[in-house]
Tab-separated table of C-alpha atoms and ligand atoms in Angstrom:
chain	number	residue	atom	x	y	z
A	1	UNK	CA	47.084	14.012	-62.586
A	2	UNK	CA	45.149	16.251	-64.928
A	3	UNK	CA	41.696	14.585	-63.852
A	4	UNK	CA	43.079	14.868	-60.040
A	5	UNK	CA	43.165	19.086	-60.655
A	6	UNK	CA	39.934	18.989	-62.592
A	7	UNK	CA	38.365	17.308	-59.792
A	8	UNK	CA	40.417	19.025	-57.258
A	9	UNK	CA	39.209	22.799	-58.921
A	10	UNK	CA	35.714	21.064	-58.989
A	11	UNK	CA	35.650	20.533	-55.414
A	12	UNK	CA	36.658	23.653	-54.588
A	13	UNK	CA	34.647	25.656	-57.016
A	14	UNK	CA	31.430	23.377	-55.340
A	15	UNK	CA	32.761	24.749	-51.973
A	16	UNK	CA	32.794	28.170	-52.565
A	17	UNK	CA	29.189	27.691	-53.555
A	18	UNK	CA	28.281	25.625	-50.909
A	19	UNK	CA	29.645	27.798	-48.393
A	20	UNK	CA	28.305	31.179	-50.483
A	21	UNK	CA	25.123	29.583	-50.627
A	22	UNK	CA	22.570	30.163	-47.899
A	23	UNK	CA	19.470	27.908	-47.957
A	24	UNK	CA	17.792	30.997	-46.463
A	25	UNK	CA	18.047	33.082	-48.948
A	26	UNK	CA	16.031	30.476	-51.720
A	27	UNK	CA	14.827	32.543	-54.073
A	28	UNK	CA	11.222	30.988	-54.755
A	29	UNK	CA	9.123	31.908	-57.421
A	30	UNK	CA	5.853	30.391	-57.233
A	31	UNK	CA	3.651	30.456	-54.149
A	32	UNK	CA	1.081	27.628	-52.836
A	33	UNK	CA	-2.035	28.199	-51.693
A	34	UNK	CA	-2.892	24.425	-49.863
A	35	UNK	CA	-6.220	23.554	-49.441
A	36	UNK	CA	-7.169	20.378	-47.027
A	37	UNK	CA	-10.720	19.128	-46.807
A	38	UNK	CA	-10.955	18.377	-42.817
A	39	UNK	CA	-12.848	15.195	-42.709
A	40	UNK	CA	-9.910	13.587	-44.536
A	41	UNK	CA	-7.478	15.029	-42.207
A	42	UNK	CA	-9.368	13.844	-39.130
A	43	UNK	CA	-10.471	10.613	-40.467
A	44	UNK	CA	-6.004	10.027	-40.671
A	45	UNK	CA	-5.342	11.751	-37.624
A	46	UNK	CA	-8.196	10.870	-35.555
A	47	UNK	CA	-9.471	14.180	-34.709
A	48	UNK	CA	-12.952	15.488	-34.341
A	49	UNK	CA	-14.174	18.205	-36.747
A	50	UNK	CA	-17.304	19.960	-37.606
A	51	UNK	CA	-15.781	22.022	-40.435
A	52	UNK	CA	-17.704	20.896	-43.412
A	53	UNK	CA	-15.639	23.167	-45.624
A	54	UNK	CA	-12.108	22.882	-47.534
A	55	UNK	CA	-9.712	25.097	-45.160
A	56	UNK	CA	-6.749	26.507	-45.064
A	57	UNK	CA	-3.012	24.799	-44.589
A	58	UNK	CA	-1.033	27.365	-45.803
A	59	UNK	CA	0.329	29.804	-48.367
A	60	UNK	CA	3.690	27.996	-49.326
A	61	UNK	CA	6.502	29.892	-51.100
A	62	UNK	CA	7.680	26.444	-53.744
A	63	UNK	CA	11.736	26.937	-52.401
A	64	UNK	CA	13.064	27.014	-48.993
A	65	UNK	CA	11.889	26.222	-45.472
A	66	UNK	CA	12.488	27.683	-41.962
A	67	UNK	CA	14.447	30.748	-43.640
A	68	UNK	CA	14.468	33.103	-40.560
A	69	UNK	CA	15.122	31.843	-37.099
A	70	UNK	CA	15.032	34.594	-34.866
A	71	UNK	CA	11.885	36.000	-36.922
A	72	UNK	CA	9.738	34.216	-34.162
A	73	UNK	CA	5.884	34.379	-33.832
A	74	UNK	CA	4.023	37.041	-32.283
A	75	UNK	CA	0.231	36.201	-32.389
A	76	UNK	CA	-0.289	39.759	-31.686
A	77	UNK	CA	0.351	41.026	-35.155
A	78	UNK	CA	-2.199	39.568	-36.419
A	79	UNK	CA	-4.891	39.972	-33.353
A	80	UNK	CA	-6.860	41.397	-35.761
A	81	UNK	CA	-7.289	38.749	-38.293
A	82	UNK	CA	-7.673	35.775	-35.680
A	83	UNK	CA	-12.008	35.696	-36.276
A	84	UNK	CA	-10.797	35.228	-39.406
A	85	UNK	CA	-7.782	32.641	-39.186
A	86	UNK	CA	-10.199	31.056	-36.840
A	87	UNK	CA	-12.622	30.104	-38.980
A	88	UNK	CA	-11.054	29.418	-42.406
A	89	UNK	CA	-7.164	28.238	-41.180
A	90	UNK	CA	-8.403	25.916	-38.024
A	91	UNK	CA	-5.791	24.048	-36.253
A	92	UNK	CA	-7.148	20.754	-37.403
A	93	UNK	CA	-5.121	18.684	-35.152
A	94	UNK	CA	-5.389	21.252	-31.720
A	95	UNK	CA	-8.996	22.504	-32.025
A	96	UNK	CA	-8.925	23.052	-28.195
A	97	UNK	CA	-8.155	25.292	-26.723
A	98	UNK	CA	-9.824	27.325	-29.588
A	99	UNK	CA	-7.258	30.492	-29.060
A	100	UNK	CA	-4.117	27.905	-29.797
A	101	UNK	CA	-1.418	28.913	-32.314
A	102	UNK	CA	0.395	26.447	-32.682
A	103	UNK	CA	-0.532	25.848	-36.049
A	104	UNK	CA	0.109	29.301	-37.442
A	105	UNK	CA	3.518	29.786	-35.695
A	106	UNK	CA	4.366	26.384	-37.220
A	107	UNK	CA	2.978	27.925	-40.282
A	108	UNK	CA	5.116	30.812	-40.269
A	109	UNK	CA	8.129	29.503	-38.864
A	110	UNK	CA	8.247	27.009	-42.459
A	111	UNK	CA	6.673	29.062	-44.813
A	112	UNK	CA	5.879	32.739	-43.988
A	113	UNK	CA	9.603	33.526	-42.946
A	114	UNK	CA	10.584	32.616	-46.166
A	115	UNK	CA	7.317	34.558	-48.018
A	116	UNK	CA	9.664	37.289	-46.361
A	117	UNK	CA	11.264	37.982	-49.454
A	118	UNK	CA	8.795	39.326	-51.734
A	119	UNK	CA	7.659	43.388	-49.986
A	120	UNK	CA	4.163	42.654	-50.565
A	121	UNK	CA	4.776	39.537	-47.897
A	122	UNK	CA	7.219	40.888	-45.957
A	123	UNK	CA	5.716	41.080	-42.621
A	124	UNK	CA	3.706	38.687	-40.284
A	125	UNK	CA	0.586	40.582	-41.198
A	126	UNK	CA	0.916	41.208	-44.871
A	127	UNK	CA	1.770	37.061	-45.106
A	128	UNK	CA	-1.540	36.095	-42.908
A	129	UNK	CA	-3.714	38.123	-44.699
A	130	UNK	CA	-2.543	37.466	-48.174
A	131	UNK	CA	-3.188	33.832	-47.208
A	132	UNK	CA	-6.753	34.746	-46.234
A	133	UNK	CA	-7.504	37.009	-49.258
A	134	UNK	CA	-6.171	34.595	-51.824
A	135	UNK	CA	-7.962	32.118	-50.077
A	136	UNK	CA	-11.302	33.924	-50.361
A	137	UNK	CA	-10.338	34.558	-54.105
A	138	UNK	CA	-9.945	31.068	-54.830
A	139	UNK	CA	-13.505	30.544	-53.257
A	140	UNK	CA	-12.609	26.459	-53.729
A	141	UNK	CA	-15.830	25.282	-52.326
A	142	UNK	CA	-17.861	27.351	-54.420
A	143	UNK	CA	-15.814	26.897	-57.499
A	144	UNK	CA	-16.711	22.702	-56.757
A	145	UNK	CA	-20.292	23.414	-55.958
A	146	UNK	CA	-20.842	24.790	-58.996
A	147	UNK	CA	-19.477	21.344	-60.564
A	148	UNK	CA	-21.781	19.286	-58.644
A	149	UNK	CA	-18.904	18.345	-56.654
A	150	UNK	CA	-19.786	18.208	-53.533
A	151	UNK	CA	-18.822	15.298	-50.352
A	152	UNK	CA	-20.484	12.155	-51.021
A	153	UNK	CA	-20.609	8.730	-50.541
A	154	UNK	CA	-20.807	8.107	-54.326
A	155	UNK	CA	-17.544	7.900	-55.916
A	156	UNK	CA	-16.257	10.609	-58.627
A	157	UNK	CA	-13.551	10.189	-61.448
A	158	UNK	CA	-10.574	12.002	-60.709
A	159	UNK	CA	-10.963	13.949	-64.266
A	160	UNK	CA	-14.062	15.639	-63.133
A	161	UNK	CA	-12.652	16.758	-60.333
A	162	UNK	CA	-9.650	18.202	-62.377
A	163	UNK	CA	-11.928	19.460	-64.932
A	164	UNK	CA	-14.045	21.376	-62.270
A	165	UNK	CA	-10.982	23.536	-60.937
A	166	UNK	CA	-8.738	23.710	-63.804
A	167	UNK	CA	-11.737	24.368	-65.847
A	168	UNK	CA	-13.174	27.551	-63.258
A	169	UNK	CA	-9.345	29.025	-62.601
A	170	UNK	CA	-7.633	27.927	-65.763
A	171	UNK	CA	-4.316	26.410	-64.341
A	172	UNK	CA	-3.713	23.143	-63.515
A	173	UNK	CA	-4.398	22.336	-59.634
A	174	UNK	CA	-1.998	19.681	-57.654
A	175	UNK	CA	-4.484	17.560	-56.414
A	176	UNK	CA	-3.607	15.169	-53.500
A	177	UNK	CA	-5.239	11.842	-51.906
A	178	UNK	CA	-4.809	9.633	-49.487
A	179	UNK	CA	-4.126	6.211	-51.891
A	180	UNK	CA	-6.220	3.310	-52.164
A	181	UNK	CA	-5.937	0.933	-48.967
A	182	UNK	CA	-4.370	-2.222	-50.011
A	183	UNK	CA	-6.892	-4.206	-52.553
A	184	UNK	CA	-9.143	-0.817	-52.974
A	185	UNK	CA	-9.488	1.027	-55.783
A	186	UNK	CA	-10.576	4.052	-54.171
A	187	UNK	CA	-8.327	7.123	-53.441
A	188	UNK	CA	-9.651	9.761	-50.692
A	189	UNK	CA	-9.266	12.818	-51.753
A	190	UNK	CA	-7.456	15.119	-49.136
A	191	UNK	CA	-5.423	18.067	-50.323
A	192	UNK	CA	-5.904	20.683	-53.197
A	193	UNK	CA	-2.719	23.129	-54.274
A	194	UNK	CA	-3.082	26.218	-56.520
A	195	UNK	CA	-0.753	28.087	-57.324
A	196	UNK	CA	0.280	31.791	-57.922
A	197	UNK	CA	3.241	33.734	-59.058
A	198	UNK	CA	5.116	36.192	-57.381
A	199	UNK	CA	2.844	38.862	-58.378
A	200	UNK	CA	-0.406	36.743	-57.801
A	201	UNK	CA	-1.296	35.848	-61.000
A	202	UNK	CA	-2.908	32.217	-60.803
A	203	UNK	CA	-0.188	30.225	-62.590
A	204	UNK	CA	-0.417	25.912	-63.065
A	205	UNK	CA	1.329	24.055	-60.112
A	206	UNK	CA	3.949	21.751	-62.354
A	207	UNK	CA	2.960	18.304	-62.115
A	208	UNK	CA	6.508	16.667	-62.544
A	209	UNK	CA	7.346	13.020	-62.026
A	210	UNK	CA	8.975	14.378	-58.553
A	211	UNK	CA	5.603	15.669	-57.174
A	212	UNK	CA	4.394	12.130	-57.521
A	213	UNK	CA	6.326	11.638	-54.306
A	214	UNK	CA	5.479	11.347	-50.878
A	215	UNK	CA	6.067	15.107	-50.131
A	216	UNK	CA	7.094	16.124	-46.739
A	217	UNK	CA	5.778	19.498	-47.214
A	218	UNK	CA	4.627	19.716	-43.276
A	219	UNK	CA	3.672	16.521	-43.321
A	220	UNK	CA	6.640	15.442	-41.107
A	221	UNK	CA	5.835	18.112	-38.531
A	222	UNK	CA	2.170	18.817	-38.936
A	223	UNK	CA	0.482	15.390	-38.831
A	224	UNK	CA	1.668	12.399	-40.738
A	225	UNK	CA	-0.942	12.276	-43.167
A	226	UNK	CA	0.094	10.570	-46.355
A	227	UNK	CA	-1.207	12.465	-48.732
A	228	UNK	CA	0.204	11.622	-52.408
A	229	UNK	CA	-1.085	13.416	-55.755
A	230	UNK	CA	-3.958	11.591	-56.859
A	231	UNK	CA	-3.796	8.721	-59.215
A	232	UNK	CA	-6.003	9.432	-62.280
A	233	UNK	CA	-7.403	6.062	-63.116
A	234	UNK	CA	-8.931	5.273	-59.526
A	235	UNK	CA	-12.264	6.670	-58.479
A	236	UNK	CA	-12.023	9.600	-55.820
A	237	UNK	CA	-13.863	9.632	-52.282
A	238	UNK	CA	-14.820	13.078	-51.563
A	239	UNK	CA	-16.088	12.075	-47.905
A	240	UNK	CA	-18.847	13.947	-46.625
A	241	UNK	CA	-18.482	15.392	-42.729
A	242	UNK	CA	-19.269	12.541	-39.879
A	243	UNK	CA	-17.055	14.247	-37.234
A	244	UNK	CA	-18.095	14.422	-33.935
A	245	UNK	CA	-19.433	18.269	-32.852
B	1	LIG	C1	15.617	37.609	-39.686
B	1	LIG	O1	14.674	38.162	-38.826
B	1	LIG	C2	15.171	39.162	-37.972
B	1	LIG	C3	14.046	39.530	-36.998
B	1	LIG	O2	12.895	39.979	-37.692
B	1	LIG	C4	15.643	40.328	-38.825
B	1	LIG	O3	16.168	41.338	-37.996
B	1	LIG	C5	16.702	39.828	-39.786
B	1	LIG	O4	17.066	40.883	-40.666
B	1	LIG	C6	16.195	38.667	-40.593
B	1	LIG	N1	17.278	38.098	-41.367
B	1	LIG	C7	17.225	37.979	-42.684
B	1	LIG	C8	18.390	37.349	-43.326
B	1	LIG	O5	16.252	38.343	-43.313
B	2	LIG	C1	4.583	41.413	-30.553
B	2	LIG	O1	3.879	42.378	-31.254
B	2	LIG	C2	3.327	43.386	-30.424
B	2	LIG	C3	2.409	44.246	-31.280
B	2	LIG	O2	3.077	44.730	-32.411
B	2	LIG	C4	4.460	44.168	-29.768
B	2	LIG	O3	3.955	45.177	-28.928
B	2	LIG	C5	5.308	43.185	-28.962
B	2	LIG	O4	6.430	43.848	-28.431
B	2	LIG	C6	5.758	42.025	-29.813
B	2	LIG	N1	6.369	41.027	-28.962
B	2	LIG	C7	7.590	40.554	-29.196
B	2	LIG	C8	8.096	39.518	-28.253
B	2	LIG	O5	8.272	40.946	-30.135
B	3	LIG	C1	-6.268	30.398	-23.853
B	3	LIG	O1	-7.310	30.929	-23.067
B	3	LIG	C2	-7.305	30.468	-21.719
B	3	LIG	C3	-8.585	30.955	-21.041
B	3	LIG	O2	-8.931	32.236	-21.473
B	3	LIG	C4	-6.022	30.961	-21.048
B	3	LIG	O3	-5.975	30.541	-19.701
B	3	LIG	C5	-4.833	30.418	-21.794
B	3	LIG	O4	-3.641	30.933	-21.275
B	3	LIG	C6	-4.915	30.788	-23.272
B	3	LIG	N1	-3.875	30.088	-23.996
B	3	LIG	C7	-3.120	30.682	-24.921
B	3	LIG	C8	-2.148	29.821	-25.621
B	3	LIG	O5	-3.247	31.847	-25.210
């Protein structure tokens, strides 16, 4: 009888949080900026691409997804920063028609409306072009240039790759691949996180046991490209641009 109330007050105390609790209002603490190199994308998703550069997939708050409903898209908001969104956030997987936004409503829709929360991203504007700034901070391509890292058809060890970023920003990177094909050794390397805090300090991105998952991220909804975080003892592919133009 006594464990019958305990569990009884249990269920109801989990109620009153459940039902108190609104997934929307997440409090997040870390934000994502995600990095994809397009020739890995395309070469999973069979598209053509010509960008020869690592772009942009999005500035990710770590908690919550699709917070705000009714805070729909309005491309016009950020009319001013498409040249920009253009060229270093592509639509990977709709290049054409070239003024699609598919991928950026998608974008904000998951992420932004819940990048809502902190005032200095609270606003379809101030999220885009945070995105783009931090993204120009981060200067990624340069940062692996200046390792010698560069697309290839040798193979590099994961470490160096590591080494390069963590070594340049001083946090630890999430670093994702697509694995090995069955019997290969070699992992393709596909997605790069780094991560910032609320007040845009870079900060490491935790590499638990959980990120070692699959994540579904926007993998589910944007593309189905498998990208898991990089095994350390396999050699890395860092495949250099053979899209069609
Ligand atoms: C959701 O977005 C709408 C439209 O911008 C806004 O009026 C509303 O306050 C937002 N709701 C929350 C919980 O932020
Ligand atoms: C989209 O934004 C523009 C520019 O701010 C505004 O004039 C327009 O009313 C907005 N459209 C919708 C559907 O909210
Ligand atoms: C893209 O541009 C074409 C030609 O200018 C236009 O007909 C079409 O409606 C536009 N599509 C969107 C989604 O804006």
């Amino acid at each position: 009888m006594r464990s019958f109330t305990l569990v009884l007050l249990l269920c109801l105390g989990y109620g009153h949080l459940t039902t108190s609790y609104k997934p929307f209002m997440q409090v997040w603490s870390k934000l994502i900026v995600t990095h994809h190199w397009p020739q890995t994308f395309c070469s999973v998703e069979h598209c053509d691409t010509h960008f020869d550069y690592w772009t942009l997939h999005g500035l990710w708050p770590d908690k919550g997804g699709t917070c705000n409903t009714s805070w729909h898209f309005n491309a016009s908001q950020i009319e001013d920063l498409m040249p920009e969104m253009k060229k270093w956030w592509p639509d990977l997987l709709h290049p054409d028609p070239s003024n699609s936004t598919v991928f950026w409503k998608h974008e904000w829709q998951k992420h932004g409306t819940c990048a809502v929360q902190s005032e200095a991203l609270d606003s379809e504007h101030k999220y885009f072009s945070k995105a783009l700034e931090l993204y120009h901070k981060l200067d990624l391509d340069g940062v692996l240039r200046k390792s010698n890292i560069v697309p290839s058809e040798k193979f590099y060890n994961f470490d160096d790759i590591e080494e390069a970023i963590y070594g340049f920003y001083n946090v630890k990177p999430k670093i994702q691949c697509i694995p090995p094909k069955l019997g290969e050794n070699v992992q393709t390397l596909g997605q790069i996180e780094i991560c910032f805090s609320k007040d845009f300090h870079l900060i490491n991105c935790q590499k638990s046991e959980l990120d070692n998952r699959n994540q579904p991220n926007d993998i589910l909804t944007y593309g189905s490209t498998g990208y898991m975080v990089c095994q350390e003892n396999k050699e890395v592919y860092y495949p250099p641009l053979i899209g069609k133009y």
